């Protein structure tokens, strides 16, 4: 969500009296249920051929071999015995190498700094942020904003040195695992991204790099040494932390955000049972793998199935009819966790995803939730009228404007009557020159 302040070209500027007359196509889109809004937002950032192509895309030989190998690893490392261990909180860090575990104990090879700090309560449960990313310009500037606010929130935590926010690592999938140049500014580790042939055979779905990069992290004792706690908070590049996050998870119960579009229903049972024969929609939590607070042992147990199921879903054109293609990796995680008996603590205020049409937003909302997820564009006319789905406003705060170029250093303020989310996101998404640069205050923007 970054402001595009450039004037729109001829024929694109909206009338001062409101939006132009809608075509039949746009009118039909506006009449769809609100639950379809995330799909439209995704469609704005993806080639239309990818969205509407439901023809079967058969995985190539390399992909089939990868899936088969991962399936064997899953069967060996995440069978019924592991299900019982996960439920009991006793999954060992010494899992076999096929499941991505190290040969030592749960803390083997890792620096667990901050677990016990003199003078801090024994109930303190430090956690380490793992920010999953790819090595491209679009996510790099988002990472800089995200890391800046992690530092700001950590340093402002009233708990002081007893804060549970004790570590940060950007987990980057890159070509050949090569550094991208931001490692001097943001603590980073790099893993090889999936081969182009695998991504292409799965509808060009780059999000598959997330479970694959997590799998590689958990499989490498050297990389795990960068993780300083037994709990991790998995985040995305377009997350902005608004206030300190407490550790809401336990060793046996992860904490995750409740997504409205991730509530499973009976019409999806045939897909779920393809990957988990004993399962059903009733067993799934309405969650994805981010934001997710989870113990490393549980993540280690879930990771192989998360990757396998995501690869399978994304290569199954029939599954597209009942599980939205743009979140099939989230469904892969949800099914994988449920298949191991993992139930999540559902945290409704983990994040907010406001847009211009969100209705009334309390001015104090940054103190009511932990994360602002700027996945939706915030669109207004210059007179402050919210724009509808698939419409770009004269004032537009949308991350998708900056796939190939950095956002401007100074962003114009929104119309004065814009919802509070526009002011707060504007203030918190100004691109820092360095990770320590102070971000402008929203009230200064509004009054200035």
Phi, psi and omega in degrees: 000085178236144188289134169255103185264359182288141178299145176285151182290171180304134180089351181252338183291136181278150179293151176295340180272001179131186183289158178291169178299138183276144172285166178301325181294313181293325179297319179294326177294319182293337181273354178292155178301153182299334180299342179276355184303315180303324179296318180294320179297319178295321183299329180295335185254003183235149174301138183298329180300324180292326184287319190259353182280103180259009180291148181298132174248096183291130177299146177284179185299321181295320180293316179299321178294321179297313180297317181298318180295318180293325178295318177297320179296319179299313182298327182281324190253348184227042179279197184296328179297319179290327177302314180296322180293319179299315180299326182271356181075022185245025178294127185279145173288352180266034178297162180297158184297335180293336180267002176092006182271163175271172184278350181262198180283185185301333181251011185299132174076003183244147179270101183272061178287142177088357179294320178229107179249131183302130179092353179266152182296148180294339181282353182298133180233088181299150174221159186244128177284129171246109181264108181279136186205168170241162185270076176217163184300318184302316181274338183295315180291330175293322179298321181295318177295316182297314181294322177303314183284334171298315178298316181299314182292318178300314183290337181264002182297124178302339179288349178061228182290351176268011177304150177269353175276091191245359181197158181212130175221129172271115180265108191250125170269118184225167179295116181069011182070025183279144176298154183249002177101347179269356185296339176285341181256325183235129176304123190219150167230151186235137177229153179296134177286163178299148178301149180302326180296324178291315179298316181296322182282357177240046175061031179057043186264088183294342180298341177299342176293340180293302178297329179292319180290324176296319178301316181293323177301311184290338181275350188247110175303326181294316179291322181296338178296341178281344182270119193262004182217163178278345175252145176231149173248111181274122183232170179245164186294332181265032173258133173242119178287134182253334178203163182302138181258124174282161176283103184270000183260163169238178181298332184250351184228105175289163176242134184212160179283146177270114178265129181298331182266011180247019175277113182288154179220169190299331181293349179262358186301323183295329176286314180302316184286343173296326181258335181222088189303328182274357190270174176202168180299331183295340184269349186274140170274148180279063188229168170231186182275010178195134353289138185216122172257122189208149174286143183302324180296319178292318179298322179296322180288323184282327192308313182299316180291322177305314179291313182301311184293323179295316177300317181294314180299318186285347177256010183246102183296330179293324180297334181301334184289336183236350177228117186308129184299325186287349177236024182293333175292327175294318176297323177302317178293313184300316179293318181299314180297315181296324181294342177258009178076016182276124175247137185262151164281119184272119187246102184291330181262021177298320180207166171236154182226055188288148170231186184292337183259025186285353185084205182287129177243125180296135181304332183270017186302331177297342177265356183258342178227166185266328189226139168258115178262104186270059180279337181254143174289150176249112192239129179221155162284168179295340177274000176091017179272124180299142178263154185278184180299139177071011178250136176260126184279167172297325170252121188222124178245094188214125181299334186290348176289348191234051174291318188248359182216154178291147174293157180294156181290321179247132183245132181292146179290156179284172172307145190301329183270010180296154179299156183303331181298327180293318181293316182292315181293322176303311182296323187266356179250006174299128187288119179286144174289324174226164184292347181259003184290141182285134177271140183296152181274138183300326180291329176293322178296314184296320183276340183274000000 
